[in-house]
Amino acid sequence: MKKIIILLLALSASSMSIAAGDSFVNEKAHNNIRSTDSLRRGAKTYMNYCMGCHSMNFQRYNRVAKDLDLTEDEMMESLVLTDAKFVDKMEIAMTEEQGNKWFGKAGPDLTVIAKARGVDWLFSYLVNFYQDEKQANGWNNLTLPNAAMPHILWEMQGIQKANFVVETDKDGNEHEVFKNFDQIAEGSMSQEEYRDTVRDLVNFLDYSSEPAKLIRMSYAPWVLLFVSIFTFLAYMLKVNYFRDVH
Ligand code: HEC
């Protein structure tokens, strides 16, 4: 037993240290997967800005249409921007070799990225791009340092620069620590509008990583209702059985 407890403690400590040391997650997504409007807006941003480089190979257009309450015509007119068919998988034309050649690294498939990274990570990633002349593509990212992906949504967010301060830790090693951003060019959106757009986009990625979650959540109130009725009946039964027990 003792060994098991030590093992569990060690495991949780190691996963905690990975989470703390690995990436810089400073904002929360606060997305709402039950909002169909938000999912539709997120899907639109995804199709317009992300699908050039990121496939969603485990998702099909007709499934998205069904889950987002869109007819085939609505889906094909507003969300499918290529010559893909309604029943097709959300694949992209760019091959991995082309991605490696053009960006140094291919953009990964994003169907289940919300499961792999978590929604807060994704949200932070999409708000934490900053201009950095030292990078080949001119951009860097606090959450995924030296990311090969440029800031695709910069026209909405505008351009920010990051300030760092040098701090010395207790072992005498110097580290650059992020202090704040300076906004050096305004975007087409305010910071709140930009965050709402990113929230919708992350919401769509969250949905996509587990479409069944929508169905599961719609069952939840019925399950709770059943459990409460059942508890009530069980209680009544108990009262009845114990009536003669003195
Ligand atoms: C011009 C091509 C391109 C476009 C367009 C693009 N990305 Fe990327 N993306 C990349 C590349 C390349 C990487 C790999 C970055 C790396 O690992 O250094 C990447 C990485 C990512 C990652 C990190 C994956 C991981 O876990 O490491 C996420 C999340 C992501 N992109 C989301 C998006 C979203 C959302 C959009 C639309 C707003 C988008 N990308 C548009 C090229 C692109």
PDB file of C-alpha atoms and ligand atoms in Angstrom:
ATOM      1  CA  MET A   1       0.000   0.000   0.000  1.00  0.00           C
ATOM      2  CA  LYS A   2       2.751   2.402   1.023  1.00  0.00           C
ATOM      3  CA  LYS A   3       4.582   1.689  -2.210  1.00  0.00           C
ATOM      4  CA  ILE A   4       1.472   2.453  -4.244  1.00  0.00           C
ATOM      5  CA  ILE A   5       0.992   5.769  -2.456  1.00  0.00           C
ATOM      6  CA  ILE A   6       4.624   6.728  -3.070  1.00  0.00           C
ATOM      7  CA  LEU A   7       4.278   5.755  -6.721  1.00  0.00           C
ATOM      8  CA  LEU A   8       1.123   7.845  -7.098  1.00  0.00           C
ATOM      9  CA  LEU A   9       2.782  10.817  -5.417  1.00  0.00           C
ATOM     10  CA  ALA A  10       5.827  10.509  -7.661  1.00  0.00           C
ATOM     11  CA  LEU A  11       3.627  10.302 -10.754  1.00  0.00           C
ATOM     12  CA  SER A  12       1.575  13.341  -9.863  1.00  0.00           C
ATOM     13  CA  ALA A  13       4.727  15.305  -8.993  1.00  0.00           C
ATOM     14  CA  SER A  14       6.322  14.462 -12.322  1.00  0.00           C
ATOM     15  CA  SER A  15       3.229  15.383 -14.310  1.00  0.00           C
ATOM     16  CA  MET A  16       3.017  18.638 -12.368  1.00  0.00           C
ATOM     17  CA  SER A  17       6.604  19.521 -13.137  1.00  0.00           C
ATOM     18  CA  ILE A  18       6.030  18.901 -16.852  1.00  0.00           C
ATOM     19  CA  ALA A  19       2.974  21.133 -16.802  1.00  0.00           C
ATOM     20  CA  ALA A  20       4.805  23.909 -14.990  1.00  0.00           C
ATOM     21  CA  GLY A  21       8.076  23.776 -16.870  1.00  0.00           C
ATOM     22  CA  ASP A  22       6.802  23.030 -20.348  1.00  0.00           C
ATOM     23  CA  SER A  23       4.659  25.890 -21.542  1.00  0.00           C
ATOM     24  CA  PHE A  24       3.508  29.302 -20.600  1.00  0.00           C
ATOM     25  CA  VAL A  25      -0.273  29.201 -20.118  1.00  0.00           C
ATOM     26  CA  ASN A  26      -1.453  32.518 -18.754  1.00  0.00           C
ATOM     27  CA  GLU A  27      -5.069  32.839 -19.940  1.00  0.00           C
ATOM     28  CA  LYS A  28      -8.162  30.709 -19.640  1.00  0.00           C
ATOM     29  CA  ALA A  29     -10.394  29.839 -22.581  1.00  0.00           C
ATOM     30  CA  HIS A  30     -13.750  29.975 -20.747  1.00  0.00           C
ATOM     31  CA  ASN A  31     -15.364  28.484 -23.842  1.00  0.00           C
ATOM     32  CA  ASN A  32     -18.880  27.077 -23.849  1.00  0.00           C
ATOM     33  CA  ILE A  33     -19.282  23.982 -25.977  1.00  0.00           C
ATOM     34  CA  ARG A  34     -23.090  24.175 -25.704  1.00  0.00           C
ATOM     35  CA  SER A  35     -23.237  27.454 -27.612  1.00  0.00           C
ATOM     36  CA  THR A  36     -23.973  26.549 -31.228  1.00  0.00           C
ATOM     37  CA  ASP A  37     -23.483  30.162 -32.313  1.00  0.00           C
ATOM     38  CA  SER A  38     -20.004  30.190 -30.839  1.00  0.00           C
ATOM     39  CA  LEU A  39     -19.183  26.855 -32.511  1.00  0.00           C
ATOM     40  CA  ARG A  40     -20.378  28.183 -35.874  1.00  0.00           C
ATOM     41  CA  ARG A  41     -18.258  31.312 -35.571  1.00  0.00           C
ATOM     42  CA  GLY A  42     -15.287  29.194 -34.534  1.00  0.00           C
ATOM     43  CA  ALA A  43     -15.792  26.831 -37.469  1.00  0.00           C
ATOM     44  CA  LYS A  44     -15.873  29.806 -39.829  1.00  0.00           C
ATOM     45  CA  THR A  45     -12.584  31.189 -38.496  1.00  0.00           C
ATOM     46  CA  TYR A  46     -11.078  27.722 -38.699  1.00  0.00           C
ATOM     47  CA  MET A  47     -12.080  27.190 -42.334  1.00  0.00           C
ATOM     48  CA  ASN A  48     -10.926  30.668 -43.343  1.00  0.00           C
ATOM     49  CA  TYR A  49      -7.645  30.931 -41.486  1.00  0.00           C
ATOM     50  CA  CYS A  50      -6.413  27.532 -40.343  1.00  0.00           C
ATOM     51  CA  MET A  51      -7.349  24.936 -42.917  1.00  0.00           C
ATOM     52  CA  GLY A  52      -4.684  26.118 -45.332  1.00  0.00           C
ATOM     53  CA  CYS A  53      -2.131  24.324 -43.175  1.00  0.00           C
ATOM     54  CA  HIS A  54      -4.063  22.151 -40.704  1.00  0.00           C
ATOM     55  CA  SER A  55      -6.238  19.215 -41.676  1.00  0.00           C
ATOM     56  CA  MET A  56      -8.957  17.715 -39.474  1.00  0.00           C
ATOM     57  CA  ASN A  57      -8.700  14.229 -40.877  1.00  0.00           C
ATOM     58  CA  PHE A  58     -10.955  12.594 -38.292  1.00  0.00           C
ATOM     59  CA  GLN A  59     -13.822  14.968 -38.889  1.00  0.00           C
ATOM     60  CA  ARG A  60     -16.246  15.170 -41.835  1.00  0.00           C
ATOM     61  CA  TYR A  61     -18.074  18.224 -43.154  1.00  0.00           C
ATOM     62  CA  ASN A  62     -21.487  16.558 -42.895  1.00  0.00           C
ATOM     63  CA  ARG A  63     -20.871  15.628 -39.255  1.00  0.00           C
ATOM     64  CA  VAL A  64     -19.928  19.216 -38.423  1.00  0.00           C
ATOM     65  CA  ALA A  65     -23.057  20.455 -40.232  1.00  0.00           C
ATOM     66  CA  LYS A  66     -25.254  18.074 -38.240  1.00  0.00           C
ATOM     67  CA  ASP A  67     -23.698  18.997 -34.890  1.00  0.00           C
ATOM     68  CA  LEU A  68     -23.812  22.720 -35.643  1.00  0.00           C
ATOM     69  CA  ASP A  69     -27.424  22.576 -36.890  1.00  0.00           C
ATOM     70  CA  LEU A  70     -26.576  23.635 -40.435  1.00  0.00           C
ATOM     71  CA  THR A  71     -28.239  22.394 -43.612  1.00  0.00           C
ATOM     72  CA  GLU A  72     -26.096  20.990 -46.401  1.00  0.00           C
ATOM     73  CA  ASP A  73     -26.532  24.209 -48.406  1.00  0.00           C
ATOM     74  CA  GLU A  74     -25.625  26.439 -45.474  1.00  0.00           C
ATOM     75  CA  MET A  75     -22.564  24.328 -44.772  1.00  0.00           C
ATOM     76  CA  MET A  76     -21.383  24.211 -48.378  1.00  0.00           C
ATOM     77  CA  GLU A  77     -21.979  27.925 -48.966  1.00  0.00           C
ATOM     78  CA  SER A  78     -20.562  29.403 -45.822  1.00  0.00           C
ATOM     79  CA  LEU A  79     -18.026  26.938 -44.505  1.00  0.00           C
ATOM     80  CA  VAL A  80     -16.603  24.756 -47.257  1.00  0.00           C
ATOM     81  CA  LEU A  81     -14.209  26.971 -49.157  1.00  0.00           C
ATOM     82  CA  THR A  82     -12.550  24.305 -51.304  1.00  0.00           C
ATOM     83  CA  ASP A  83     -14.106  21.991 -53.879  1.00  0.00           C
ATOM     84  CA  ALA A  84     -14.533  19.327 -51.195  1.00  0.00           C
ATOM     85  CA  LYS A  85     -17.819  17.411 -51.061  1.00  0.00           C
ATOM     86  CA  PHE A  86     -20.284  17.393 -48.168  1.00  0.00           C
ATOM     87  CA  VAL A  87     -19.413  13.818 -47.197  1.00  0.00           C
ATOM     88  CA  ASP A  88     -15.645  14.351 -47.394  1.00  0.00           C
ATOM     89  CA  LYS A  89     -13.195  14.256 -44.543  1.00  0.00           C
ATOM     90  CA  MET A  90     -11.726  17.640 -43.675  1.00  0.00           C
ATOM     91  CA  GLU A  91      -8.445  16.966 -45.423  1.00  0.00           C
ATOM     92  CA  ILE A  92      -6.052  19.498 -46.889  1.00  0.00           C
ATOM     93  CA  ALA A  93      -4.121  19.630 -50.133  1.00  0.00           C
ATOM     94  CA  MET A  94      -0.764  20.438 -48.558  1.00  0.00           C
ATOM     95  CA  THR A  95       1.374  17.367 -47.972  1.00  0.00           C
ATOM     96  CA  GLU A  96       3.679  16.895 -45.010  1.00  0.00           C
ATOM     97  CA  GLU A  97       6.743  17.281 -47.288  1.00  0.00           C
ATOM     98  CA  GLN A  98       5.463  20.612 -48.602  1.00  0.00           C
ATOM     99  CA  GLY A  99       4.768  21.779 -45.042  1.00  0.00           C
ATOM    100  CA  ASN A 100       8.269  20.802 -43.974  1.00  0.00           C
ATOM    101  CA  LYS A 101       9.742  22.580 -46.972  1.00  0.00           C
ATOM    102  CA  TRP A 102       7.729  25.788 -46.699  1.00  0.00           C
ATOM    103  CA  PHE A 103       7.549  26.277 -42.932  1.00  0.00           C
ATOM    104  CA  GLY A 104      10.395  24.085 -41.664  1.00  0.00           C
ATOM    105  CA  LYS A 105       7.704  21.906 -40.071  1.00  0.00           C
ATOM    106  CA  ALA A 106       4.283  20.736 -41.203  1.00  0.00           C
ATOM    107  CA  GLY A 107       1.245  22.026 -39.313  1.00  0.00           C
ATOM    108  CA  PRO A 108      -0.136  19.044 -37.359  1.00  0.00           C
ATOM    109  CA  ASP A 109      -3.668  17.684 -37.787  1.00  0.00           C
ATOM    110  CA  LEU A 110      -5.876  19.526 -35.290  1.00  0.00           C
ATOM    111  CA  THR A 111      -8.836  17.137 -34.857  1.00  0.00           C
ATOM    112  CA  VAL A 112      -7.872  16.158 -31.314  1.00  0.00           C
ATOM    113  CA  ILE A 113      -5.488  18.980 -30.433  1.00  0.00           C
ATOM    114  CA  ALA A 114      -7.792  20.189 -27.629  1.00  0.00           C
ATOM    115  CA  LYS A 115      -7.401  16.799 -25.948  1.00  0.00           C
ATOM    116  CA  ALA A 116      -3.629  16.863 -26.352  1.00  0.00           C
ATOM    117  CA  ARG A 117      -3.014  20.455 -25.257  1.00  0.00           C
ATOM    118  CA  GLY A 118      -6.098  21.542 -23.347  1.00  0.00           C
ATOM    119  CA  VAL A 119      -8.270  24.558 -24.155  1.00  0.00           C
ATOM    120  CA  ASP A 120      -6.372  27.018 -21.944  1.00  0.00           C
ATOM    121  CA  TRP A 121      -3.121  26.131 -23.692  1.00  0.00           C
ATOM    122  CA  LEU A 122      -4.741  26.719 -27.090  1.00  0.00           C
ATOM    123  CA  PHE A 123      -6.238  30.007 -25.986  1.00  0.00           C
ATOM    124  CA  SER A 124      -2.919  31.226 -24.572  1.00  0.00           C
ATOM    125  CA  TYR A 125      -1.087  30.092 -27.709  1.00  0.00           C
ATOM    126  CA  LEU A 126      -3.381  32.100 -29.975  1.00  0.00           C
ATOM    127  CA  VAL A 127      -3.101  35.320 -27.950  1.00  0.00           C
ATOM    128  CA  ASN A 128       0.633  35.063 -27.219  1.00  0.00           C
ATOM    129  CA  PHE A 129       2.196  35.659 -30.626  1.00  0.00           C
ATOM    130  CA  TYR A 130       4.643  38.574 -30.720  1.00  0.00           C
ATOM    131  CA  GLN A 131       6.921  40.170 -33.256  1.00  0.00           C
ATOM    132  CA  ASP A 132      10.497  38.889 -33.099  1.00  0.00           C
ATOM    133  CA  GLU A 133      13.053  39.854 -35.743  1.00  0.00           C
ATOM    134  CA  LYS A 134      15.330  37.022 -34.635  1.00  0.00           C
ATOM    135  CA  GLN A 135      12.876  34.451 -36.025  1.00  0.00           C
ATOM    136  CA  ALA A 136      12.881  33.459 -39.702  1.00  0.00           C
ATOM    137  CA  ASN A 137       9.158  34.216 -40.091  1.00  0.00           C
ATOM    138  CA  GLY A 138       9.267  37.375 -37.950  1.00  0.00           C
ATOM    139  CA  TRP A 139       7.070  35.941 -35.146  1.00  0.00           C
ATOM    140  CA  ASN A 140       7.567  34.181 -31.879  1.00  0.00           C
ATOM    141  CA  ASN A 141       5.210  32.769 -29.284  1.00  0.00           C
ATOM    142  CA  LEU A 142       5.363  32.680 -25.490  1.00  0.00           C
ATOM    143  CA  THR A 143       3.354  29.481 -25.160  1.00  0.00           C
ATOM    144  CA  LEU A 144       5.226  27.571 -27.878  1.00  0.00           C
ATOM    145  CA  PRO A 145       8.635  29.276 -28.052  1.00  0.00           C
ATOM    146  CA  ASN A 146      10.205  29.390 -31.528  1.00  0.00           C
ATOM    147  CA  ALA A 147       6.997  28.067 -33.126  1.00  0.00           C
ATOM    148  CA  ALA A 148       7.278  27.454 -36.858  1.00  0.00           C
ATOM    149  CA  MET A 149       3.783  28.880 -37.310  1.00  0.00           C
ATOM    150  CA  PRO A 150       3.518  32.592 -38.094  1.00  0.00           C
ATOM    151  CA  HIS A 151       0.847  34.735 -36.415  1.00  0.00           C
ATOM    152  CA  ILE A 152      -2.009  34.011 -38.803  1.00  0.00           C
ATOM    153  CA  LEU A 153      -4.542  36.279 -37.075  1.00  0.00           C
ATOM    154  CA  TRP A 154      -2.256  39.311 -36.731  1.00  0.00           C
ATOM    155  CA  GLU A 155      -4.513  41.562 -38.768  1.00  0.00           C
ATOM    156  CA  MET A 156      -7.238  41.046 -36.164  1.00  0.00           C
ATOM    157  CA  GLN A 157      -5.054  41.250 -33.069  1.00  0.00           C
ATOM    158  CA  GLY A 158      -2.520  43.795 -34.292  1.00  0.00           C
ATOM    159  CA  ILE A 159       1.167  43.467 -33.498  1.00  0.00           C
ATOM    160  CA  GLN A 160       2.620  43.143 -30.018  1.00  0.00           C
ATOM    161  CA  LYS A 161       6.192  43.086 -28.778  1.00  0.00           C
ATOM    162  CA  ALA A 162       7.287  41.195 -25.680  1.00  0.00           C
ATOM    163  CA  ASN A 163       9.362  42.664 -22.867  1.00  0.00           C
ATOM    164  CA  PHE A 164      11.495  40.362 -20.788  1.00  0.00           C
ATOM    165  CA  VAL A 165      13.437  40.950 -17.578  1.00  0.00           C
ATOM    166  CA  VAL A 166      16.479  38.975 -16.514  1.00  0.00           C
ATOM    167  CA  GLU A 167      16.044  37.252 -13.166  1.00  0.00           C
ATOM    168  CA  THR A 168      18.586  35.264 -11.200  1.00  0.00           C
ATOM    169  CA  ASP A 169      17.329  32.114  -9.508  1.00  0.00           C
ATOM    170  CA  LYS A 170      18.610  30.777  -6.181  1.00  0.00           C
ATOM    171  CA  ASP A 171      21.369  28.780  -7.918  1.00  0.00           C
ATOM    172  CA  GLY A 172      22.715  31.950  -9.518  1.00  0.00           C
ATOM    173  CA  ASN A 173      21.475  31.107 -13.053  1.00  0.00           C
ATOM    174  CA  GLU A 174      20.040  33.920 -15.128  1.00  0.00           C
ATOM    175  CA  HIS A 175      16.691  33.487 -16.908  1.00  0.00           C
ATOM    176  CA  GLU A 176      14.711  35.734 -19.163  1.00  0.00           C
ATOM    177  CA  VAL A 177      11.250  36.101 -17.669  1.00  0.00           C
ATOM    178  CA  PHE A 178       8.300  37.538 -19.587  1.00  0.00           C
ATOM    179  CA  LYS A 179       7.155  40.890 -18.202  1.00  0.00           C
ATOM    180  CA  ASN A 180       4.493  42.299 -20.518  1.00  0.00           C
ATOM    181  CA  PHE A 181       3.477  43.076 -24.076  1.00  0.00           C
ATOM    182  CA  ASP A 182       3.579  46.456 -25.826  1.00  0.00           C
ATOM    183  CA  GLN A 183       0.964  46.882 -28.527  1.00  0.00           C
ATOM    184  CA  ILE A 184       2.900  48.434 -31.418  1.00  0.00           C
ATOM    185  CA  ALA A 185       0.176  48.300 -34.077  1.00  0.00           C
ATOM    186  CA  GLU A 186      -3.569  48.144 -33.641  1.00  0.00           C
ATOM    187  CA  GLY A 187      -5.502  45.331 -35.266  1.00  0.00           C
ATOM    188  CA  SER A 188      -8.940  45.389 -36.865  1.00  0.00           C
ATOM    189  CA  MET A 189     -10.411  44.239 -33.533  1.00  0.00           C
ATOM    190  CA  SER A 190     -10.181  45.409 -29.941  1.00  0.00           C
ATOM    191  CA  GLN A 191      -8.401  43.048 -27.537  1.00  0.00           C
ATOM    192  CA  GLU A 192     -11.777  41.883 -26.167  1.00  0.00           C
ATOM    193  CA  GLU A 193     -13.162  41.196 -29.641  1.00  0.00           C
ATOM    194  CA  TYR A 194     -10.010  39.319 -30.538  1.00  0.00           C
ATOM    195  CA  ARG A 195     -10.295  37.189 -27.401  1.00  0.00           C
ATOM    196  CA  ASP A 196     -13.941  36.433 -28.210  1.00  0.00           C
ATOM    197  CA  THR A 197     -12.899  35.304 -31.697  1.00  0.00           C
ATOM    198  CA  VAL A 198     -10.161  33.093 -30.267  1.00  0.00           C
ATOM    199  CA  ARG A 199     -12.582  31.720 -27.639  1.00  0.00           C
ATOM    200  CA  ASP A 200     -14.991  30.657 -30.417  1.00  0.00           C
ATOM    201  CA  LEU A 201     -12.147  29.097 -32.383  1.00  0.00           C
ATOM    202  CA  VAL A 202     -10.898  27.160 -29.354  1.00  0.00           C
ATOM    203  CA  ASN A 203     -14.501  26.139 -28.681  1.00  0.00           C
ATOM    204  CA  PHE A 204     -14.703  24.627 -32.155  1.00  0.00           C
ATOM    205  CA  LEU A 205     -11.418  22.754 -31.572  1.00  0.00           C
ATOM    206  CA  ASP A 206     -12.748  21.538 -28.226  1.00  0.00           C
ATOM    207  CA  TYR A 207     -15.958  20.255 -29.842  1.00  0.00           C
ATOM    208  CA  SER A 208     -14.014  18.640 -32.660  1.00  0.00           C
ATOM    209  CA  SER A 209     -11.791  16.695 -30.288  1.00  0.00           C
ATOM    210  CA  GLU A 210     -14.887  14.962 -28.932  1.00  0.00           C
ATOM    211  CA  PRO A 211     -18.141  15.556 -30.857  1.00  0.00           C
ATOM    212  CA  ALA A 212     -19.911  13.054 -28.592  1.00  0.00           C
ATOM    213  CA  LYS A 213     -19.447  15.482 -25.699  1.00  0.00           C
ATOM    214  CA  LEU A 214     -22.359  17.532 -27.080  1.00  0.00           C
ATOM    215  CA  ILE A 215     -24.645  14.518 -26.959  1.00  0.00           C
ATOM    216  CA  ARG A 216     -23.356  13.478 -23.556  1.00  0.00           C
ATOM    217  CA  MET A 217     -23.995  16.918 -22.139  1.00  0.00           C
ATOM    218  CA  SER A 218     -27.531  17.001 -23.500  1.00  0.00           C
ATOM    219  CA  TYR A 219     -28.210  13.727 -21.629  1.00  0.00           C
ATOM    220  CA  ALA A 220     -26.860  15.073 -18.364  1.00  0.00           C
ATOM    221  CA  PRO A 221     -30.053  16.751 -17.027  1.00  0.00           C
ATOM    222  CA  TRP A 222     -32.061  13.550 -17.710  1.00  0.00           C
ATOM    223  CA  VAL A 223     -29.499  11.408 -15.977  1.00  0.00           C
ATOM    224  CA  LEU A 224     -29.608  13.700 -12.950  1.00  0.00           C
ATOM    225  CA  LEU A 225     -33.405  13.646 -12.974  1.00  0.00           C
ATOM    226  CA  PHE A 226     -33.382   9.847 -13.088  1.00  0.00           C
ATOM    227  CA  VAL A 227     -30.883   9.655 -10.243  1.00  0.00           C
ATOM    228  CA  SER A 228     -32.967  11.976  -8.049  1.00  0.00           C
ATOM    229  CA  ILE A 229     -36.224  10.111  -8.705  1.00  0.00           C
ATOM    230  CA  PHE A 230     -34.487   6.818  -8.058  1.00  0.00           C
ATOM    231  CA  THR A 231     -32.986   8.120  -4.801  1.00  0.00           C
ATOM    232  CA  PHE A 232     -36.424   9.277  -3.691  1.00  0.00           C
ATOM    233  CA  LEU A 233     -37.984   5.869  -4.473  1.00  0.00           C
ATOM    234  CA  ALA A 234     -35.178   4.023  -2.696  1.00  0.00           C
ATOM    235  CA  TYR A 235     -35.674   6.232   0.330  1.00  0.00           C
ATOM    236  CA  MET A 236     -39.421   5.602   0.391  1.00  0.00           C
ATOM    237  CA  LEU A 237     -38.759   1.882   0.146  1.00  0.00           C
ATOM    238  CA  LYS A 238     -36.330   2.069   3.038  1.00  0.00           C
ATOM    239  CA  VAL A 239     -38.890   3.920   5.172  1.00  0.00           C
ATOM    240  CA  ASN A 240     -41.438   1.262   4.315  1.00  0.00           C
ATOM    241  CA  TYR A 241     -39.154  -1.694   5.115  1.00  0.00           C
ATOM    242  CA  PHE A 242     -37.936  -0.249   8.391  1.00  0.00           C
ATOM    243  CA  ARG A 243     -41.353   0.707   9.628  1.00  0.00           C
ATOM    244  CA  ASP A 244     -41.732  -2.610  11.503  1.00  0.00           C
ATOM    245  CA  VAL A 245     -38.133  -2.836  12.689  1.00  0.00           C
ATOM    246  CA  HIS A 246     -37.906  -1.679  16.298  1.00  0.00           C
TER     247      HIS A 246
HETATM  248  C1  HEC B   1       0.772  29.018 -42.868  1.00  0.00           C
HETATM  249  C2  HEC B   1       0.480  27.749 -42.276  1.00  0.00           C
HETATM  250  C3  HEC B   1      -0.322  27.731 -41.004  1.00  0.00           C
HETATM  251  C4  HEC B   1      -1.572  28.278 -40.777  1.00  0.00           C
HETATM  252  C5  HEC B   1      -2.446  29.022 -41.774  1.00  0.00           C
HETATM  253  C6  HEC B   1      -1.926  27.942 -39.415  1.00  0.00           C
HETATM  254  N1  HEC B   1      -0.938  27.215 -38.831  1.00  0.00           N
HETATM  255 FE1  HEC B   1      -0.964  26.405 -36.987  1.00  0.00          FE
HETATM  256  N2  HEC B   1       0.867  25.618 -37.273  1.00  0.00           N
HETATM  257  C7  HEC B   1       1.619  25.724 -38.431  1.00  0.00           C
HETATM  258  C8  HEC B   1       2.897  25.071 -38.242  1.00  0.00           C
HETATM  259  C9  HEC B   1       3.995  24.980 -39.280  1.00  0.00           C
HETATM  260  C10 HEC B   1       2.893  24.568 -36.913  1.00  0.00           C
HETATM  261  C11 HEC B   1       3.995  23.808 -36.180  1.00  0.00           C
HETATM  262  C12 HEC B   1       4.623  24.752 -35.191  1.00  0.00           C
HETATM  263  C13 HEC B   1       5.758  24.180 -34.408  1.00  0.00           C
HETATM  264  O1  HEC B   1       5.589  23.092 -33.835  1.00  0.00           O
HETATM  265  O2  HEC B   1       6.810  24.824 -34.334  1.00  0.00           O
HETATM  266  C14 HEC B   1       1.599  24.932 -36.343  1.00  0.00           C
HETATM  267  C15 HEC B   1       1.214  24.624 -35.050  1.00  0.00           C
HETATM  268  C16 HEC B   1      -0.030  24.876 -34.528  1.00  0.00           C
HETATM  269  C17 HEC B   1      -0.464  24.463 -33.216  1.00  0.00           C
HETATM  270  C18 HEC B   1       0.385  23.788 -32.173  1.00  0.00           C
HETATM  271  C19 HEC B   1       0.316  22.320 -32.290  1.00  0.00           C
HETATM  272  C20 HEC B   1       1.122  21.687 -31.201  1.00  0.00           C
HETATM  273  O3  HEC B   1       0.528  21.122 -30.306  1.00  0.00           O
HETATM  274  O4  HEC B   1       2.347  21.799 -31.218  1.00  0.00           O
HETATM  275  C21 HEC B   1      -1.757  24.887 -33.075  1.00  0.00           C
HETATM  276  C22 HEC B   1      -2.659  24.700 -31.871  1.00  0.00           C
HETATM  277  C23 HEC B   1      -2.114  25.572 -34.283  1.00  0.00           C
HETATM  278  N3  HEC B   1      -1.055  25.543 -35.151  1.00  0.00           N
HETATM  279  C24 HEC B   1      -3.333  26.164 -34.493  1.00  0.00           C
HETATM  280  C25 HEC B   1      -3.641  26.916 -35.604  1.00  0.00           C
HETATM  281  C26 HEC B   1      -4.880  27.633 -35.760  1.00  0.00           C
HETATM  282  C27 HEC B   1      -6.015  27.645 -34.750  1.00  0.00           C
HETATM  283  C28 HEC B   1      -4.814  28.263 -36.960  1.00  0.00           C
HETATM  284  C29 HEC B   1      -5.845  29.187 -37.555  1.00  0.00           C
HETATM  285  C30 HEC B   1      -6.046  30.422 -36.863  1.00  0.00           C
HETATM  286  C31 HEC B   1      -3.532  27.920 -37.575  1.00  0.00           C
HETATM  287  N4  HEC B   1      -2.846  27.118 -36.703  1.00  0.00           N
HETATM  288  C32 HEC B   1      -3.114  28.343 -38.817  1.00  0.00           C
HETATM  289  C33 HEC B   1       1.236  26.351 -39.594  1.00  0.00           C
HETATM  290  C34 HEC B   1       0.064  27.051 -39.763  1.00  0.00           C
END
